mmCIF file of C-alpha atoms in Angstrom:
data_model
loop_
_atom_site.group_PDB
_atom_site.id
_atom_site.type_symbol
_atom_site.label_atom_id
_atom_site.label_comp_id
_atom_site.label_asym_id
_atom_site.label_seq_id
_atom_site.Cartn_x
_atom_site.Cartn_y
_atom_site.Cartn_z
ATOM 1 C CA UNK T 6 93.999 100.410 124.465
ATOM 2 C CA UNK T 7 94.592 100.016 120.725
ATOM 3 C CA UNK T 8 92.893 103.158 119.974
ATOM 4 C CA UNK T 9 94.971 104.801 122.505
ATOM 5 C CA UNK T 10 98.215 103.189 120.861
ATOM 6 C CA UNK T 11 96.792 103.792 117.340
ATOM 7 C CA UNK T 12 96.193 107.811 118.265
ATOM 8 C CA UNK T 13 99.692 108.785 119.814
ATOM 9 C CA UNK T 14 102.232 106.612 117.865
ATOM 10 C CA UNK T 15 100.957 107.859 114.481
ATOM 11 C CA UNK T 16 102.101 111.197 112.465
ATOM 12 C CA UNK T 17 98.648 112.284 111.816
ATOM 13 C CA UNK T 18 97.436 114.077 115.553
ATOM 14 C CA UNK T 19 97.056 117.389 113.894
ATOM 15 C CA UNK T 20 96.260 118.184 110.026
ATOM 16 C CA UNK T 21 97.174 121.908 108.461
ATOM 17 C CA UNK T 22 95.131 121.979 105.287
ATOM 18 C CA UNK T 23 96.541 124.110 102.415
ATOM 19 C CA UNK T 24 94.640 127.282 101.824
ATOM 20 C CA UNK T 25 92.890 125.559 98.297
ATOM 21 C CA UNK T 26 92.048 122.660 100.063
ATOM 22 C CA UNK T 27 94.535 120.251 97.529
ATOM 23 C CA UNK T 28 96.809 118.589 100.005
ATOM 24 C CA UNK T 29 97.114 118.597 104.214
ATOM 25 C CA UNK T 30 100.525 118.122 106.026
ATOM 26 C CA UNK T 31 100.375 115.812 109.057
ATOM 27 C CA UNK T 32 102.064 116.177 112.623
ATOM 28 C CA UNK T 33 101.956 113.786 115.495
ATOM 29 C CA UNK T 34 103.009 113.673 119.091
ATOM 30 C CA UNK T 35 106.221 112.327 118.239
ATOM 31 C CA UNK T 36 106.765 112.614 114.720
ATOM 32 C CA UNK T 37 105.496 114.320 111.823
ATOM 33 C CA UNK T 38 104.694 113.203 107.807
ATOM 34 C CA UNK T 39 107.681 113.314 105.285
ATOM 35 C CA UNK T 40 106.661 114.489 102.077
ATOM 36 C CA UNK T 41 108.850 114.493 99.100
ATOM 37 C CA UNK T 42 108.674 116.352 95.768
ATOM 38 C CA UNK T 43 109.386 115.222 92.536
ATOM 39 C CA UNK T 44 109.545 117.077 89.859
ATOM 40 C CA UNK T 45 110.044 116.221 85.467
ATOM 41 C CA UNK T 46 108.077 118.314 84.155
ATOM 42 C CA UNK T 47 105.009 118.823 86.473
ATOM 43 C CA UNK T 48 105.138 118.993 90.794
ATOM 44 C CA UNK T 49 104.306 115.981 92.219
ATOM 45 C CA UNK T 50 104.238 115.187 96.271
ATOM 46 C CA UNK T 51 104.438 111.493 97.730
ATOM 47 C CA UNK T 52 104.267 110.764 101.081
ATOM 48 C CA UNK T 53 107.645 109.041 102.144
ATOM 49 C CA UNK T 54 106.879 108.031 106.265
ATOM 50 C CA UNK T 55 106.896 109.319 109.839
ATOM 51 C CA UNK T 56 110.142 111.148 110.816
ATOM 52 C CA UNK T 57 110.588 111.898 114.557
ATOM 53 C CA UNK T 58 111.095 115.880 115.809
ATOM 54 C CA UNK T 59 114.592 116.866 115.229
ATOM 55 C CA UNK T 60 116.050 118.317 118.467
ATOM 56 C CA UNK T 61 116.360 121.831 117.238
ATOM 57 C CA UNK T 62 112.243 121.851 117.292
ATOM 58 C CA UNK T 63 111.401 123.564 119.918
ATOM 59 C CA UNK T 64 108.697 121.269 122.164
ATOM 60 C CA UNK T 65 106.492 123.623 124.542
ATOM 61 C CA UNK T 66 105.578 122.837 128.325
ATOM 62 C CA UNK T 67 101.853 122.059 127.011
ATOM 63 C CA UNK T 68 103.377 119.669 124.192
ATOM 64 C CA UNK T 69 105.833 117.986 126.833
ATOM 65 C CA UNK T 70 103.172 117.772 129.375
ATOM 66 C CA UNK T 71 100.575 116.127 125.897
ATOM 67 C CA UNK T 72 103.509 113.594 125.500
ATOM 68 C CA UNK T 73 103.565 112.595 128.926
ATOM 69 C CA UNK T 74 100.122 111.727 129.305
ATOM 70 C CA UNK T 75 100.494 109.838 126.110
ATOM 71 C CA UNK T 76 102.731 107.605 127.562
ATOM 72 C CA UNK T 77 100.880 107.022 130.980
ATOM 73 C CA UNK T 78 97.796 106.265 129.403
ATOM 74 C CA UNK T 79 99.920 103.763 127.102
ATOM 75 C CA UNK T 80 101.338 102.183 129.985
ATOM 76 C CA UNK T 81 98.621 102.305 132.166
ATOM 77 C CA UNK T 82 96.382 101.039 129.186
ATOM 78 C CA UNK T 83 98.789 98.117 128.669
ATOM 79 C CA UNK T 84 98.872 97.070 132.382
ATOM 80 C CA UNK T 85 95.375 97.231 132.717
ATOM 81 C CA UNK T 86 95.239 94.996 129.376
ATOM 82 C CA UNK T 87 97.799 92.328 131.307
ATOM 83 C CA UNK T 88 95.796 92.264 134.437
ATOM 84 C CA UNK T 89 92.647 91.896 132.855
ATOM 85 C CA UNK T 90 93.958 89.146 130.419
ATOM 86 C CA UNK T 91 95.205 87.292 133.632
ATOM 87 C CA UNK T 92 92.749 88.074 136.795
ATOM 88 C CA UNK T 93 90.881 84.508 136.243
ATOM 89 C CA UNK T 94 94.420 82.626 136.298
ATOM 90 C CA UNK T 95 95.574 84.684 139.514
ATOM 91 C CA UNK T 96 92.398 84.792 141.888
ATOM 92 C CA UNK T 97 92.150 88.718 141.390
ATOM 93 C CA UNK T 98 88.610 89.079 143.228
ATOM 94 C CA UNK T 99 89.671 87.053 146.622
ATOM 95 C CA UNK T 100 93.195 88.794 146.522
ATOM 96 C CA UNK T 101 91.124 92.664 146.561
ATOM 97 C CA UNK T 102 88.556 93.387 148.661
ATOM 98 C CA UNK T 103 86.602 95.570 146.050
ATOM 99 C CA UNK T 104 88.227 95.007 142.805
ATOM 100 C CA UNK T 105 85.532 96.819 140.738
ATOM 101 C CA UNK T 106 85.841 99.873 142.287
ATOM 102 C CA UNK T 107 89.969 99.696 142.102
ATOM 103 C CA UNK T 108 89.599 99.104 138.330
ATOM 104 C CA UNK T 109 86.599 101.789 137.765
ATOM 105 C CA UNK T 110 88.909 104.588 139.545
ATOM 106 C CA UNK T 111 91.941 103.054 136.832
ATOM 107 C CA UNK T 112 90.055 103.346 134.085
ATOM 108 C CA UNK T 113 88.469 107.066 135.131
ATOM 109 C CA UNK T 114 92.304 108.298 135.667
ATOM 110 C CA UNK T 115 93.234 106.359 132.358
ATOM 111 C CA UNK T 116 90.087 108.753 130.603
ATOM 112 C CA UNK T 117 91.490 111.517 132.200
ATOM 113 C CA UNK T 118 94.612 111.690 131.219
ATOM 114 C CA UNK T 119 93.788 110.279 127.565
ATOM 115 C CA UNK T 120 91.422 113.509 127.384
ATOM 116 C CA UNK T 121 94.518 115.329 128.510
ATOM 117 C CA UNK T 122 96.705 114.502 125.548
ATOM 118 C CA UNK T 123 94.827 117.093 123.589
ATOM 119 C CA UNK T 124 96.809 119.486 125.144
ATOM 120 C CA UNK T 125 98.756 119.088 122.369
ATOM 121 C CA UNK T 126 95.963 121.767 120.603
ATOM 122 C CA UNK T 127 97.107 125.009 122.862
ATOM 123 C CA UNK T 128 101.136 123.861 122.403
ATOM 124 C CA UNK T 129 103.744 125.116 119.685
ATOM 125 C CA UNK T 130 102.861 122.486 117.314
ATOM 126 C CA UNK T 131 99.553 123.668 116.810
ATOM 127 C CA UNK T 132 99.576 127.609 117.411
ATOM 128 C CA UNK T 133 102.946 128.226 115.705
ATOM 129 C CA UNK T 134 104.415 125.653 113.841
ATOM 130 C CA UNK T 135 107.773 126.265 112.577
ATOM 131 C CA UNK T 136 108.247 122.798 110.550
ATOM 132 C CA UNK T 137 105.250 123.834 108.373
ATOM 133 C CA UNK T 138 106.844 126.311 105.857
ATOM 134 C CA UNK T 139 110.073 124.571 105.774
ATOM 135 C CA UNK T 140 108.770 121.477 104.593
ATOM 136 C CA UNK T 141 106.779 122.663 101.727
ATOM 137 C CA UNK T 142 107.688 126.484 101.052
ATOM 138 C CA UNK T 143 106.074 126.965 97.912
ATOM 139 C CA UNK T 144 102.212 125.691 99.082
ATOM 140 C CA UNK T 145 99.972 127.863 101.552
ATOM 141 C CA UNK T 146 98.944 126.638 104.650
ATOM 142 C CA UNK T 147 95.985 127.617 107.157
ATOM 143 C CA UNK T 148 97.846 128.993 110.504
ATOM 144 C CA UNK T 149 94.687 127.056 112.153
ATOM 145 C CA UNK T 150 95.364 123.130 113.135
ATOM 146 C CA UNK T 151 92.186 120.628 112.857
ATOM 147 C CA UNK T 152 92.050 117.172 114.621
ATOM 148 C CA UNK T 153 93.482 114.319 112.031
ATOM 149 C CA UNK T 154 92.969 110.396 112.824
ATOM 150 C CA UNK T 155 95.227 110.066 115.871
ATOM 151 C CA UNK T 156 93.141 112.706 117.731
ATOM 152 C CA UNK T 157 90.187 111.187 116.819
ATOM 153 C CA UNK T 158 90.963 108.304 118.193
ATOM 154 C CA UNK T 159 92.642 109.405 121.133
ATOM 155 C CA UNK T 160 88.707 111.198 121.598
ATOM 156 C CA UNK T 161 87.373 107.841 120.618
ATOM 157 C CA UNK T 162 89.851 105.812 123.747
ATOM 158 C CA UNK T 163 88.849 108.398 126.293
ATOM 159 C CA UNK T 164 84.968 108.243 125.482
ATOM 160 C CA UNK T 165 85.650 104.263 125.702
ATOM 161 C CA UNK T 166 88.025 104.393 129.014
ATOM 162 C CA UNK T 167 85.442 106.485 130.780
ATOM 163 C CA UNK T 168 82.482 104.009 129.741
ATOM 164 C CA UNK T 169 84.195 101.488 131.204
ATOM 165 C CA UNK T 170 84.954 102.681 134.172
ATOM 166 C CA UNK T 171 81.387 103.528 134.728
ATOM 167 C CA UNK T 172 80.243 100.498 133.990
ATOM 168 C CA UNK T 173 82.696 98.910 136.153
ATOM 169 C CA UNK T 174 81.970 101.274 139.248
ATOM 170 C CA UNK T 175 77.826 100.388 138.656
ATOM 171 C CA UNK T 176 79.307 96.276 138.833
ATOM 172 C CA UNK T 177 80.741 97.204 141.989
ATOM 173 C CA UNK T 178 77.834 99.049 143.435
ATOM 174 C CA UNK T 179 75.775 96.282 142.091
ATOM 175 C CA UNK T 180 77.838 93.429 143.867
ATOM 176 C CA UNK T 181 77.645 95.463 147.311
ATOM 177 C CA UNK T 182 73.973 95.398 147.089
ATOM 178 C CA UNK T 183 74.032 91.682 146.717
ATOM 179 C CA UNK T 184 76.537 91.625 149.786
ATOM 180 C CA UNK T 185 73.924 93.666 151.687
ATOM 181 C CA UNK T 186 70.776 91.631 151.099
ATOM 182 C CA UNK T 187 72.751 88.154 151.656
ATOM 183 C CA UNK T 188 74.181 89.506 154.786
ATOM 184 C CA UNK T 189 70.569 89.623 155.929
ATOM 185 C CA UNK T 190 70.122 86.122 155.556
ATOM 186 C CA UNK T 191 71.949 84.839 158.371
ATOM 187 C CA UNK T 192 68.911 85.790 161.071
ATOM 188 C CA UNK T 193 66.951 82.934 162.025
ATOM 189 C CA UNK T 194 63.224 83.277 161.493
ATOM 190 C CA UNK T 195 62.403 83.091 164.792
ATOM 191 C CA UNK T 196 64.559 84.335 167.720
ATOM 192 C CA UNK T 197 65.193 82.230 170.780
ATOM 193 C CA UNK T 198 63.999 84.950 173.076
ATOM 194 C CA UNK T 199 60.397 84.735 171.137
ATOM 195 C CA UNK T 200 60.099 80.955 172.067
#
């Protein structure tokens, strides 16, 4: 969860590196990096914070749809956080019949759509970004967008959400074989008939 919250709430999704490799402008799902330029005597850039997307930037369907999933897996992530804080204090096993499957199919649609949030690498913001040469018009950038922290840990969330819903899907199978063999129990040794 806070690798998922980490990933999409910082400016630093997407990197473009400038063609000599001396500085790299950072964009995010929801914001990008400020930089500021100061200048008595010699150029110097600072980074001054995370500014959210004006609304003249135009955000794609792929971008939108990167966004979205974002926020699912955010609240999903949270929710599954709560309930799995509290399941001891609210009698969560007797109140589901199989509650290791129900949380292994959560946390496989939780991987799923945190692997989906790098849609954001076929969207506007990565193919043709218009912010780039207004921010800093006098420095060349690639036209090709790498992964920067917040995708990397938005990779590192879904690896970890997927994980744990297999290991909580093998629990599950692994409690249902206990059921079985137990179940067996109950025959007497010897029948009645037999006697």
């Amino acid at each position: 969860f806070l690798l998922t919250l980490i990933g999409g709430w910082r400016c630093d999704f997407l990197k473009f590196t400038s063609v000599d490799n001396s500085m790299a402008d950072h964009f995010g799902l929801w914001g990008y990096g400020q930089w500021v330029r100061a200048t008595s005597g010699e150029t110097v850039w600072w980074y001054e914070g995370c500014i959210r997307y004006a609304d003249s930037v135009v955000i794609d369907s792929k971008w939108k749809a990167a966004r979205a999933f974002d926020a699912i897996v955010l609240i999903g992530g949270f929710l599954f956080f709560m309930m799995s804080a509290f399941s001891a204090c609210i009698g969560f096993n007797e109140k589901v019949g199989r509650p290791h499957v129900f949380v292994g199919v959560c946390l496989l649609l939780l991987s799923l759509f945190s692997g989906l949030t790098l849609l954001i690498l076929d969207s506007n913001l990565c193919k043709s970004n218009v912010l780039l040469g207004q921010l800093m018009n006098d420095i060349l950038f690639n036209d090709q967008c790498e992964l920067s922290t917040g995708a990397n840990c938005f990779i590192s969330a879904t690896v970890f959400w997927f994980a744990a819903a297999l290991c909580s899907l093998k629990a599950s199978r692994s409690k249902s074989e206990v059921v079985e063999k137990e179940e067996g129990l109950d025959e007497p040794l010897i029948n009645e008939d037999q006697i």
